[in-house]
Tab-separated table of C-alpha atoms and ligand atoms in Angstrom:
chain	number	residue	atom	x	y	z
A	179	UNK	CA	-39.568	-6.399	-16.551
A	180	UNK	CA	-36.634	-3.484	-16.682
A	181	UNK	CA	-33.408	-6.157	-17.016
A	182	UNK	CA	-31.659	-6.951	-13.494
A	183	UNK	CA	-28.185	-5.748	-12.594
A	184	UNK	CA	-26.376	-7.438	-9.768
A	185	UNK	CA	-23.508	-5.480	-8.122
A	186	UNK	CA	-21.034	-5.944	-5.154
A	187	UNK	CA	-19.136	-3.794	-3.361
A	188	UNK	CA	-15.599	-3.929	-1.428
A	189	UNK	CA	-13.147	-2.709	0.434
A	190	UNK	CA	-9.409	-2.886	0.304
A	191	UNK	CA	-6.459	-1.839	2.272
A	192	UNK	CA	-3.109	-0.318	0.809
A	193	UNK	CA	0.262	-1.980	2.400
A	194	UNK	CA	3.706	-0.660	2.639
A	195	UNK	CA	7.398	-3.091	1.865
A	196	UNK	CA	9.394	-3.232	5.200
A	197	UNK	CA	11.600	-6.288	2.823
A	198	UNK	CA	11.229	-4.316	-0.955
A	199	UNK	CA	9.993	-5.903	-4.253
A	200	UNK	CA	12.223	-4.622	-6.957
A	201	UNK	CA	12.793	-6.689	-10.102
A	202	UNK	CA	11.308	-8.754	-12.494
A	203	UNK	CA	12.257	-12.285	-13.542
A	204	UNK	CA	8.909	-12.135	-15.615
A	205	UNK	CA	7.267	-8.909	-16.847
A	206	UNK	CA	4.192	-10.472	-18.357
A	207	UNK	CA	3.238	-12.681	-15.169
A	208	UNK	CA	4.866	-10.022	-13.033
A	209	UNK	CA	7.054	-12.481	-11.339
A	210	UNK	CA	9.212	-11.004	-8.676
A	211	UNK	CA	13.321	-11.492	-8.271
A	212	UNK	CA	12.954	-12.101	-4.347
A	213	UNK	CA	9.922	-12.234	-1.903
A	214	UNK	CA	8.751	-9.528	-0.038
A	215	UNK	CA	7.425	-8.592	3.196
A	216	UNK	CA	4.402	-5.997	3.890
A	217	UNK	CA	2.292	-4.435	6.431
A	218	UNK	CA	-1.125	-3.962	5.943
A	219	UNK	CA	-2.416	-0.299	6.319
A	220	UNK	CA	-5.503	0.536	8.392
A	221	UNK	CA	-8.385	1.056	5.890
A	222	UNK	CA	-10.497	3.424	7.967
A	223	UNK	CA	-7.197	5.844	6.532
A	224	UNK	CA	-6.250	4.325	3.809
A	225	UNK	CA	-8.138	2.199	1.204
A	226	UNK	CA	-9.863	1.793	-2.303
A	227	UNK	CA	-13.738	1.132	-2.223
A	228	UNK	CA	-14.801	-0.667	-5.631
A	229	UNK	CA	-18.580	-1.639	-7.034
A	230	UNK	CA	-18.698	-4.015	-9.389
A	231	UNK	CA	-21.392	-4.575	-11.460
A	232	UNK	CA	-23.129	-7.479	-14.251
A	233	UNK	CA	-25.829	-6.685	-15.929
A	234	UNK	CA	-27.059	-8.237	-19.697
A	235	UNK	CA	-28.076	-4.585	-20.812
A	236	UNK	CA	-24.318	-3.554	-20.773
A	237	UNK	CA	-22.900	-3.648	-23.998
A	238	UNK	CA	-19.159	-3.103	-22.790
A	239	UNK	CA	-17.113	-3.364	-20.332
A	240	UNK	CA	-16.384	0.120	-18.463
A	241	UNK	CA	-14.588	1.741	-15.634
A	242	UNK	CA	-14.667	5.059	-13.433
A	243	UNK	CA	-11.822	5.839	-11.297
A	244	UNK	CA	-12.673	8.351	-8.282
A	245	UNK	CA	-15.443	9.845	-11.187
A	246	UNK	CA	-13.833	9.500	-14.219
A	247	UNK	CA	-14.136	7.435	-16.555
A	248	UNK	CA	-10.984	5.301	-17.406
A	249	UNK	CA	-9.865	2.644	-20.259
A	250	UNK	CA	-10.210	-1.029	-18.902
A	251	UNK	CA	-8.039	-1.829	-22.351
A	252	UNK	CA	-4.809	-1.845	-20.369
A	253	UNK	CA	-2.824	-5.634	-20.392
A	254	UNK	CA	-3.200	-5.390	-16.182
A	255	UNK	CA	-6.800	-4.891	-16.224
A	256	UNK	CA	-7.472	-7.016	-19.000
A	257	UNK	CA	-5.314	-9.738	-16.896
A	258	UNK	CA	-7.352	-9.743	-14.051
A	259	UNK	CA	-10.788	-9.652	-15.648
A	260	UNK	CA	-9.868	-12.630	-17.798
A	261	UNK	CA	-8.702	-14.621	-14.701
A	262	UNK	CA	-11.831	-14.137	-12.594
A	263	UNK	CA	-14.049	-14.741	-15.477
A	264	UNK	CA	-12.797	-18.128	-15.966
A	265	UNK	CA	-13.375	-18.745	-12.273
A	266	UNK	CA	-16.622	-17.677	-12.078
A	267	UNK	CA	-19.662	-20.127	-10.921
A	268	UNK	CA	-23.344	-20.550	-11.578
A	269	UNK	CA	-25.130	-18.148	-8.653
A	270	UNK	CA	-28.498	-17.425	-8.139
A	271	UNK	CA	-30.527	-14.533	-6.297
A	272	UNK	CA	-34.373	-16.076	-6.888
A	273	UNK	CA	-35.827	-12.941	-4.900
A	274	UNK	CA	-34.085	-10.328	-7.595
A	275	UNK	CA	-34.913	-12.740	-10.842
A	276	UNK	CA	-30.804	-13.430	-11.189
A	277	UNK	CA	-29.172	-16.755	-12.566
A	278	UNK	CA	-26.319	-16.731	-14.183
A	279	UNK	CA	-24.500	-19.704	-15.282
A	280	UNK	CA	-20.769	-20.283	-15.037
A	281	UNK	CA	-20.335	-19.802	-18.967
A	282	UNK	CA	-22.121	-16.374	-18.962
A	283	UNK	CA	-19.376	-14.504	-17.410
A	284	UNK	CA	-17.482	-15.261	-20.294
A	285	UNK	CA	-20.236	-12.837	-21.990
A	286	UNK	CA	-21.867	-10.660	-19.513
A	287	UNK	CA	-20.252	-7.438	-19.591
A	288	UNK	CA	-19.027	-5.357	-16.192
A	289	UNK	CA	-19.059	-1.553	-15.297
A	290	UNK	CA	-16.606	-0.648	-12.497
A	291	UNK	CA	-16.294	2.061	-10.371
A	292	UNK	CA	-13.118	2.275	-7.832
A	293	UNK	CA	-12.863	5.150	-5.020
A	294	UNK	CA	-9.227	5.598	-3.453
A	295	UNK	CA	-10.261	7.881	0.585
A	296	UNK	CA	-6.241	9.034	-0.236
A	297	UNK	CA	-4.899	11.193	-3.391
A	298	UNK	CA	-4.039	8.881	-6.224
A	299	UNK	CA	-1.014	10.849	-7.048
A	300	UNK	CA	0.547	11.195	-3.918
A	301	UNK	CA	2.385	7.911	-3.823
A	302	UNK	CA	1.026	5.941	-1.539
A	303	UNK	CA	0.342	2.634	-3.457
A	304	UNK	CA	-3.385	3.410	-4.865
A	305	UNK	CA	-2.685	0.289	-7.724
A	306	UNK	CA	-2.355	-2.034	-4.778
A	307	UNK	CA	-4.995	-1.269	-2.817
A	308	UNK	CA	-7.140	-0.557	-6.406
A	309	UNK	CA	-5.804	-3.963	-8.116
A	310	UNK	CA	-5.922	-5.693	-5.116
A	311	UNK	CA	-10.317	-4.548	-4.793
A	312	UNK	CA	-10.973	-4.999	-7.959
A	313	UNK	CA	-9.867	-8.709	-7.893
A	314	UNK	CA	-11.721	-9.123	-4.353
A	315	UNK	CA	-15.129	-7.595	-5.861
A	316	UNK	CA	-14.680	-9.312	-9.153
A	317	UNK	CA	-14.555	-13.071	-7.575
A	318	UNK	CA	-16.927	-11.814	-4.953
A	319	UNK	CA	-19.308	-10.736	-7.695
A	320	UNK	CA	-18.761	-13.917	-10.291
A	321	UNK	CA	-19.220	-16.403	-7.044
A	322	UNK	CA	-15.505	-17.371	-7.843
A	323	UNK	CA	-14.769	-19.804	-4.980
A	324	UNK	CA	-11.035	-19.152	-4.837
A	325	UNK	CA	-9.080	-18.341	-1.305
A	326	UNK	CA	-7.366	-15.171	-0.598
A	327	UNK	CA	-4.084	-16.634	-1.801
A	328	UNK	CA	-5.310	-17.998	-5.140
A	329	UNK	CA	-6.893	-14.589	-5.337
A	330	UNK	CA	-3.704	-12.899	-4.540
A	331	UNK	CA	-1.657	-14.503	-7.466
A	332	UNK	CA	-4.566	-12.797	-9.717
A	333	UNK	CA	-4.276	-9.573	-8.152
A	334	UNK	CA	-0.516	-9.768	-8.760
A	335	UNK	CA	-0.712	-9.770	-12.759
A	336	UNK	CA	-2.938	-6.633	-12.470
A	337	UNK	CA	0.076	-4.857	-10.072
A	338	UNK	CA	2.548	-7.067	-8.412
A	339	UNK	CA	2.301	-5.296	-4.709
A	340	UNK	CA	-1.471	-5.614	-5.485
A	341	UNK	CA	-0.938	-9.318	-4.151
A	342	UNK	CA	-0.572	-8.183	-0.575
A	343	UNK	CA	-3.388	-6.227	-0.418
A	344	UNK	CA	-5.415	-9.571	0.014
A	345	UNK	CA	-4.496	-9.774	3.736
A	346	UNK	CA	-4.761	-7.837	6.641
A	347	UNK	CA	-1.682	-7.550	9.285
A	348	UNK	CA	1.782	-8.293	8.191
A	349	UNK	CA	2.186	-10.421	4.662
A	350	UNK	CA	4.988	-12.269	2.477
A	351	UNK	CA	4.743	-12.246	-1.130
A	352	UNK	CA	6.606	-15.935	-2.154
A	353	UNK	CA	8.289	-15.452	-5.011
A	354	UNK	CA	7.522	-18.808	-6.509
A	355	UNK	CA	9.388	-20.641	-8.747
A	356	UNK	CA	7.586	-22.152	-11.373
A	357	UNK	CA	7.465	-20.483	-14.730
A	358	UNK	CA	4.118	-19.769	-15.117
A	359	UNK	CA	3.680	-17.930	-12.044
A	360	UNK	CA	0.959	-20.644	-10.014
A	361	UNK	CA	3.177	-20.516	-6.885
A	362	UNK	CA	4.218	-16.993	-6.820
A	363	UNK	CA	1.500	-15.808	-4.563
A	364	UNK	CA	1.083	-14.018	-0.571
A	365	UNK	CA	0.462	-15.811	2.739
A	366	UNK	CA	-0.179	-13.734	5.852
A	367	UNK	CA	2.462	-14.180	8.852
A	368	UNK	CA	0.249	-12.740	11.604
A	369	UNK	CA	-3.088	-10.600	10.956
A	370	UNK	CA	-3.486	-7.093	12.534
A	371	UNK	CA	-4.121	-8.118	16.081
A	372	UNK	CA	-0.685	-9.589	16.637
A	373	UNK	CA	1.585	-6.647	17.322
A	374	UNK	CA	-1.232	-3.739	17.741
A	375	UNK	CA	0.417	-1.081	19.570
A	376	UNK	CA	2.365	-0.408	16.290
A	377	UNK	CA	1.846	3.150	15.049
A	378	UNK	CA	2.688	4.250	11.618
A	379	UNK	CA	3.175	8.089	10.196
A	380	UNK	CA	3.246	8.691	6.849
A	381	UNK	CA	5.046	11.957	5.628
A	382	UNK	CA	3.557	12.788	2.512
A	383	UNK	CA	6.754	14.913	1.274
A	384	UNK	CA	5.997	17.847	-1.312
A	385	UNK	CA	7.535	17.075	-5.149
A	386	UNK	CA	7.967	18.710	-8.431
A	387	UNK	CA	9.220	16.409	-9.757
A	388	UNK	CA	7.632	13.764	-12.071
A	389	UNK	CA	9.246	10.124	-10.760
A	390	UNK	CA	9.986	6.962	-12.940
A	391	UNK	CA	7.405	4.839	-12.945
A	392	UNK	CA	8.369	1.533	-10.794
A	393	UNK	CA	7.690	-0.516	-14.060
A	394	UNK	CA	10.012	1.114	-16.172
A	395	UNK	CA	12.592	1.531	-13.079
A	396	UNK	CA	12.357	-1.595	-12.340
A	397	UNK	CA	13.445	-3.011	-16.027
A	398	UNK	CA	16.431	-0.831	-15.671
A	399	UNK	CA	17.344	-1.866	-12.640
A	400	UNK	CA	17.403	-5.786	-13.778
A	401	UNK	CA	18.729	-4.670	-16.958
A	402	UNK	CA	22.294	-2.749	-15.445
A	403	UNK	CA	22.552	-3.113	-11.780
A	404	UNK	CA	24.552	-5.777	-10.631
A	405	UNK	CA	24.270	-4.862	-6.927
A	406	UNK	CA	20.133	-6.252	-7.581
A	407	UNK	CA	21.787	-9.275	-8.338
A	408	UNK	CA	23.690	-9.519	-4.460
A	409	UNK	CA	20.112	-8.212	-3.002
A	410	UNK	CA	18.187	-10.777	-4.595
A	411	UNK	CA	20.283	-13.564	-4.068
A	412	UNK	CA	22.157	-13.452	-1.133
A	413	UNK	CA	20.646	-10.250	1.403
A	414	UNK	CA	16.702	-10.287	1.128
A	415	UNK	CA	16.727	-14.470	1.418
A	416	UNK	CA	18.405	-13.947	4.787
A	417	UNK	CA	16.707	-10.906	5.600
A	418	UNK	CA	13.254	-12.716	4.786
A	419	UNK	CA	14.276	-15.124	7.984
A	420	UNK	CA	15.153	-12.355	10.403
A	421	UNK	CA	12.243	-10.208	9.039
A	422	UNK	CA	9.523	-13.095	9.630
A	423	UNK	CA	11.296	-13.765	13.063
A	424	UNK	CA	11.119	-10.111	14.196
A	425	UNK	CA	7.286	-10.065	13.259
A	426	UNK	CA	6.938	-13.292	15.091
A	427	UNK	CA	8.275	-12.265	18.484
A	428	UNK	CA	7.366	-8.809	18.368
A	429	UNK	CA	11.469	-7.931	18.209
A	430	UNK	CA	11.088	-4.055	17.348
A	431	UNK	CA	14.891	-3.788	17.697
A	432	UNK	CA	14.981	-6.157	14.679
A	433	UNK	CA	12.408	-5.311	12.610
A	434	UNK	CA	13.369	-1.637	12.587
A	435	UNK	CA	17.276	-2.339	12.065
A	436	UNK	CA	16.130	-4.762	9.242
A	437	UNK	CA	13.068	-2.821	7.822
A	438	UNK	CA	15.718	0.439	7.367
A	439	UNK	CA	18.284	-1.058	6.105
A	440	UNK	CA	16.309	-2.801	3.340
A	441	UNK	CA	14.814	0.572	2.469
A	442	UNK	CA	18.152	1.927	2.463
A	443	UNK	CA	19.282	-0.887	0.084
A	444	UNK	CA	16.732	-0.573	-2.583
A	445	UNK	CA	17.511	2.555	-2.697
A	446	UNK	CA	21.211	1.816	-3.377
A	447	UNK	CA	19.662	-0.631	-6.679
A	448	UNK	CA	17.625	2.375	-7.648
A	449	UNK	CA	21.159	4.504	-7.200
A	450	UNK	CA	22.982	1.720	-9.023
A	451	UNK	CA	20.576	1.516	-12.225
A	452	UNK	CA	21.903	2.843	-15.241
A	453	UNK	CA	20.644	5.805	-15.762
A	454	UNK	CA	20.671	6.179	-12.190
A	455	UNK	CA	17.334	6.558	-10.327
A	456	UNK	CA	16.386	9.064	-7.895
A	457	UNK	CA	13.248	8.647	-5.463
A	458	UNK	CA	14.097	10.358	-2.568
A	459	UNK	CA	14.893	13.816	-1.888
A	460	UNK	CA	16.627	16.589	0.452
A	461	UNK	CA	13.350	15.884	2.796
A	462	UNK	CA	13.541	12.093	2.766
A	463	UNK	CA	16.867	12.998	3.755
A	464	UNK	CA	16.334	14.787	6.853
A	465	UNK	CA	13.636	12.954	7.754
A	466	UNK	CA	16.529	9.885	8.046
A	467	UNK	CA	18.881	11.915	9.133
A	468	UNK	CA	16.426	12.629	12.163
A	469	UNK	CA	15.038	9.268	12.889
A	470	UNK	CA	18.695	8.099	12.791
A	471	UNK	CA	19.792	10.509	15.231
A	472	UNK	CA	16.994	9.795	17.750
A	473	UNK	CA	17.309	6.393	17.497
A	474	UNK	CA	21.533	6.359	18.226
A	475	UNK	CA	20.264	9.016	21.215
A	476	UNK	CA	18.109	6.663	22.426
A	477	UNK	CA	20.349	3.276	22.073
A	478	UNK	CA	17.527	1.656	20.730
A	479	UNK	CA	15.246	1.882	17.720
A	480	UNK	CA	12.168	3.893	18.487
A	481	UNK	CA	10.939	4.319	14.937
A	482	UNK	CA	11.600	2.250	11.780
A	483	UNK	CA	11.458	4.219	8.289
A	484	UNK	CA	10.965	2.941	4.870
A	485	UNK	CA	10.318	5.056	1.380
A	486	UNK	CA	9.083	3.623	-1.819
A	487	UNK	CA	9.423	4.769	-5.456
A	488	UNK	CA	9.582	8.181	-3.819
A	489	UNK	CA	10.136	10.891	-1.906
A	490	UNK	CA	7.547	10.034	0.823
A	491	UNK	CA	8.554	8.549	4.372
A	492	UNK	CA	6.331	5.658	6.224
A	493	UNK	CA	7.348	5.846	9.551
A	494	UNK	CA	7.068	2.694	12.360
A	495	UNK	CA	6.487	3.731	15.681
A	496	UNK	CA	7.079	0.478	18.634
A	497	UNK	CA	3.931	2.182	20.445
A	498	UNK	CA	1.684	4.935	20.635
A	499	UNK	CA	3.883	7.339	23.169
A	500	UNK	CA	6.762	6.946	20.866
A	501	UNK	CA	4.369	7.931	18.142
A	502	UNK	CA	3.436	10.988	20.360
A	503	UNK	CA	7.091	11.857	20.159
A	504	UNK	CA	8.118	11.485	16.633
A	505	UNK	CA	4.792	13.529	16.149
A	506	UNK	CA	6.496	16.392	18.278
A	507	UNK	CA	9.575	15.877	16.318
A	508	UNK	CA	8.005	16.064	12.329
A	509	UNK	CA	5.972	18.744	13.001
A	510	UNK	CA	9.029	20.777	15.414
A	511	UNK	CA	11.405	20.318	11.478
A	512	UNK	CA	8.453	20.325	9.342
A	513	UNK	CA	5.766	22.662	10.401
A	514	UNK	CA	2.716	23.856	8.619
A	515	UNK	CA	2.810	26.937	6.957
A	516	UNK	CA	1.272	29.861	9.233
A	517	UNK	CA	-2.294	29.607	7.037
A	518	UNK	CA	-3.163	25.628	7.675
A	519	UNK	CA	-4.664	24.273	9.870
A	520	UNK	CA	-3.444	21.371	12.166
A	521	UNK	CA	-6.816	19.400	10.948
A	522	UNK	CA	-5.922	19.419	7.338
A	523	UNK	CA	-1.714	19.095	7.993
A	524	UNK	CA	-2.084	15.478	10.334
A	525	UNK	CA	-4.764	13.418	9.127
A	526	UNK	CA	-6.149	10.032	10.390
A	527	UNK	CA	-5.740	9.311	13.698
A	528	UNK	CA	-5.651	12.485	14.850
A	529	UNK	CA	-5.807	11.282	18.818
A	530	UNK	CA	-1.826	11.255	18.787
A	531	UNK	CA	-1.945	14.816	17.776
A	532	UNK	CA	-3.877	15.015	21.029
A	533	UNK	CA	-0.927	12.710	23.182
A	534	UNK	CA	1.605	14.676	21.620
A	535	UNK	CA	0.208	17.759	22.916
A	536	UNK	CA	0.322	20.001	19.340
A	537	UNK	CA	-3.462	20.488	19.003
A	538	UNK	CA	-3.045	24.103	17.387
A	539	UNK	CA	-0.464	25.865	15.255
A	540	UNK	CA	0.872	27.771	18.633
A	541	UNK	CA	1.413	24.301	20.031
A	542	UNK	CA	3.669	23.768	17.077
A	543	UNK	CA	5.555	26.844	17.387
A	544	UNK	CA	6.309	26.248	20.646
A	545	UNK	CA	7.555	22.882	20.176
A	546	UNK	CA	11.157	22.552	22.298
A	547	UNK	CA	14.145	21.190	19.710
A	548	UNK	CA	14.515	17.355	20.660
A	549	UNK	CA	16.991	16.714	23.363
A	550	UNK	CA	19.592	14.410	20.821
A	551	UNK	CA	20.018	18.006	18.437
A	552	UNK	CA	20.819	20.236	21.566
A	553	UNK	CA	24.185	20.911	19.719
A	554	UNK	CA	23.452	21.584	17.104
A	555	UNK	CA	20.259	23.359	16.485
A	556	UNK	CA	18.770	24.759	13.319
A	557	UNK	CA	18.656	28.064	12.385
A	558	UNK	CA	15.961	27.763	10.221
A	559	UNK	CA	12.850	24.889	10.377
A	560	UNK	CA	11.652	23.515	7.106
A	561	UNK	CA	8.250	24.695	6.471
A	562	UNK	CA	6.368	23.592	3.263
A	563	UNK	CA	8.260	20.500	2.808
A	564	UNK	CA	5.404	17.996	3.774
A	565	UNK	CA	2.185	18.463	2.610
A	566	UNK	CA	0.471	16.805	5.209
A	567	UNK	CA	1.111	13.313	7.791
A	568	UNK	CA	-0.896	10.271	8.031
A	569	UNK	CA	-1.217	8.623	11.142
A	570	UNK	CA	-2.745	5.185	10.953
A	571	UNK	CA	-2.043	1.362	12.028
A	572	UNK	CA	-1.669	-2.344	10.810
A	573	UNK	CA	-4.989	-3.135	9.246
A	574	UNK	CA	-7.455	-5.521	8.393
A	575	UNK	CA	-7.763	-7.163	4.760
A	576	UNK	CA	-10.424	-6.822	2.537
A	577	UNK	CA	-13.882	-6.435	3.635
A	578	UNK	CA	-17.437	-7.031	1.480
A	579	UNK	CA	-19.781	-3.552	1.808
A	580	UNK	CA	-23.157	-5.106	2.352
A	581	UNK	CA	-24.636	-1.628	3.233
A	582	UNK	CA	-26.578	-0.535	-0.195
A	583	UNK	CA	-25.555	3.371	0.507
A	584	UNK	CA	-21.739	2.442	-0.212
A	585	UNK	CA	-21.943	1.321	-3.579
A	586	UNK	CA	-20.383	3.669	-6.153
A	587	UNK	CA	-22.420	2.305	-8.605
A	588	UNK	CA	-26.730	3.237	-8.876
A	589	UNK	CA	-28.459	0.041	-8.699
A	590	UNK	CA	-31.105	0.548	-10.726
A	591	UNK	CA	-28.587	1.963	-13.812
A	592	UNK	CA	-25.556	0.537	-13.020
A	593	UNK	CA	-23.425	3.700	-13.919
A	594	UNK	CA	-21.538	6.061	-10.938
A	595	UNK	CA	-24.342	7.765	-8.144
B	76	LIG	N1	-4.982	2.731	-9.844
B	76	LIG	C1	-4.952	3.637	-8.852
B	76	LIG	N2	-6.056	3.522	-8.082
B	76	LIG	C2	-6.797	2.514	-8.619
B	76	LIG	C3	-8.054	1.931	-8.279
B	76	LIG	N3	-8.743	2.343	-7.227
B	76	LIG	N4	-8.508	0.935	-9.048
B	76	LIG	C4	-7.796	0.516	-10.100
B	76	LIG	N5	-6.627	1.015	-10.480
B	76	LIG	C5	-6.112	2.025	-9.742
C-alpha cells in the first residue's frame, strides 16, 4: 500500500491597526510595547489559503509560497512549527489507514503550500494573514486542541500582527506582561456582524521606493525615539479605552477621530526614529489632505484613514452611501490612466462602483470636483498615482476548506497541483 498523506486546508483573513503596534519590548517572543486594536478584512478580498500536509514518505520539511518554493529555515517559521508540534494529539482517520500518535509529530515531516488572492508586495499585511494560516492549518492538521487565543500567541512569534488574524470582526492584541510572552495574546471585541454597514477602501498607492522593513524600523524606533516612549505609555493606554468604547457603541465620530489620529501618531514615531523613517508619500498626503477636508466640510467624520509601514491608505467608510462618495472622490483626484479599465483599477466589491455611479472610464471623467474644493480646484488630477482600490468589509476569521478542489497541495503526492 502507496504510504498515506493527510492534508488540511485553511483560510485566513488579513486585518488592518486602527490603534498601531510599533515596538518591541521582546524581539525573540515578539512582545509588543502597547496593545493594539484591528479590524478584520473580508476574506472573499483579501486572504491567504494554506494546505498543510504529513506524510511519513517526506523526508523534509518544505514550503511553496504562491508557487515557489521558499526556505522554512527562517527563526519565525521555525517558531511556529515547533509550537504546534508540541501541541499536537494522537488522531485517527480508520477509513484512510491514518494514526498518528502525539509523539510522531515531533518526527513526521510537513510540506506547505500558502496562496495570498492579493499581491504579496503590495503592502497589505500578507505575513499576517500567511502566519496567522499557517498556525490555523498546522493545529488543525496535528489535532492540536488549543483555542483561537492560545493559537493567536503562536501565530504572534511567527509575525506579531499575525496574532489578529485569528479572529474575525474587530480584535485587541493584549500586550501581556509576563516575560515569557504566555499572556501576550488577541481577544475579539465584537465579530463582523456587529457594526456591518462599515465599508473599507484600500488605495493601493504606486512606489519606487524600497521601504524599511517594520522589523528593522521598529528596533530603531525603540532604540532613539523618545516620543514611542509618551505613545506607549501614556496615549495608546487611553486611546485603547475610547477605541474599545467607540467599537462598542458603534460611535463612528470616535472611532474615526481616534483611528486617524493614531495613524497620524505612529507616523510621528516613524518621523522621530533616528535615522528618520519615511512610509508615506506625496499621495498618502493628498489622500489626507482630502479626507480631512471632507470631513471639516461635512462637520462630522465620514471616513476614517489609517496607513501602515507605507505609502498605502485603508480607508473607513460609516456606510455604504458614504462609501459611494469617497469612491466618486478617489477616482475624481486619482483616475485611471486612459488605457485601464475600471474592472482592473477598483477591485472587490465592485457594487459601490455601481452606487457611485462611475461604471466606465467616461463616468470618471465626468466626475464633478467635490463641493468642499469649489475654491480651490485643481488644475491638474493625479493620474497614475494608485495602482488600483480595494473595496471590501469587516470579515470573518479563519475558516477550514473541507472542499478537496481547494487544496494547494495534490493528495496523492503531497507537492503543489
Ligand atoms: N509571507 C507573506 N505571505 C505569506 C504566506 N501566505 N505564508 C507565509 N508567509 C508569508
Amino acid at each position: 500500500m502507496a504510504e498515506w498523506i493527510h492534508t488540511v486546508t485553511a483560510r485566513t483573513p488579513t486585518n488592518i491597526a486602527v490603534i498601531k503596534y510599533w515596538g518591541k519590548r521582546d524581539e525573540s517572543l515578539i512582545l509588543p510595547v502597547n496593545d493594539s486594536i484591528s479590524v478584520t478584512l473580508d476574506p472573499q478580498h483579501l486572504c491567504t489559503t494554506t494546505t498543510v500536509a504529513v506524510s511519513p514518505s517526506f523526508d523534509q520539511d518544505r514550503m511553496w509560497l504562491n508557487g515557489k518554493e521558499i526556505s522554512l529555515s527562517g527563526g519565525r517559521y521555525q517558531n511556529c512549527l515547533r509550537e504546534i508540534r508540541a501541541r499536537g494529539e494522537d488522531f485517527e482517520n480508520k477509513e484512510k489507514g491514518i494514526k498518528i500518535a502525539k509523539q510522531d509529530w515531533q518526527k513526521l515531516r510537513v510540506h506547505v503550500a500558502s496562496y495570498n488572492n492579493f499581491p504579496t508586495a503590495a503592502g497589505l499585511a500578507s505575513s499576517a494573514a500567511g502566519l496567522a494560516c499557517l498556525v490555523f492549518a498546522l493545529a488543525k492538521l496535528m489535532n492540536a486542541k488549543e483555542d483561537a487565543s492560545q493559537l493567536s500567541a503562536i501565530a504572534r512569534q511567527g509575525s506579531g500582527s499575525a496574532c489578529r488574524s485569528l479572529y474575525g470582526g474587530f480584535v485587541k492584541w493584549i500586550m501581556g506582561k509576563e516575560v515569557n510572552g504566555s499572556d501576550s495574546l488577541a481577544v475579539q471585541l465584537a465579530d463582523e456582524n456587529h457594526w456591518d454597514d462599515l465599508v473599507i477602501i484600500i488605495a493601493v498607492v504606486s512606489s519606487r521606493q524600497k521601504e524599511t522593513s517594520s522589523t528593522t524600523g521598529m528596533r530603531d524606533t525603540v532604540e532613539t525615539s523618545i516620543l514611542l516612549q509618551h505613545r506607549a505609555r501614556e496615549v495608546v493606554p487611553k486611546r485603547i479605552v475610547k477605541m474599545e468604547e467607540a467599537i462598542r457603541n458603534r460611535n463612528f465620530s470616535l472611532f474615526a477621530q481616534l483611528a486617524c489620529a493614531d495613524s497620524n501618531q505612529f507616523h510621528a514615531v516613524c518621523l522621530d526614529t533616528c535615522p528618520p523613517i519615511f512610509y508615506m508619500n506625496d499621495t498618502s498626503h493628498r489622500i489626507i489632505s482630502c479626507i480631512e477636508k471632507w470631513n471639516r466640510f461635512e462637520e462630522s467624520p465620514q471616513v476614517a484613514y489609517t496607513f501602515d509601514a507605507g505609502p498605502n491608505a485603508v480607508l473607513i467608510a460609516r456606510n455604504r452611501k458614504t462609501a459611494a462618495l469617497l469612491l466618486q472622490r478617489l477616482l475624481y483626484f486619482f483616475p485611471p490612466s486612459a488605457d485601464t479599465d475600471m474592472g482592473s483599477y477598483v477591485l472587490g466589491d465592485k457594487s459601490i462602483l455601481k452606487d457611485a455611479g462611475v461604471e466606465g472610464i467616461n463616468d470618471v471623467q465626468a466626475l464633478p470636483p467635490p463641493p468642499e474644493i469649489k475654491d480651490n480646484v485643481p488644475a491638474q488630477r493625479n493620474g497614475g498615482e494608485v495602482s488600483y482600490f480595494i473595496c471590501t468589509r469587516p470579515g470573518r476569521g479563519p475558516l477550514l476548506l473541507s472542499d478537496e478542489s481547494l487544496a494547494l497541495l495534490d493528495h496523492s503526492t503531497g507537492l503543489p497541483k
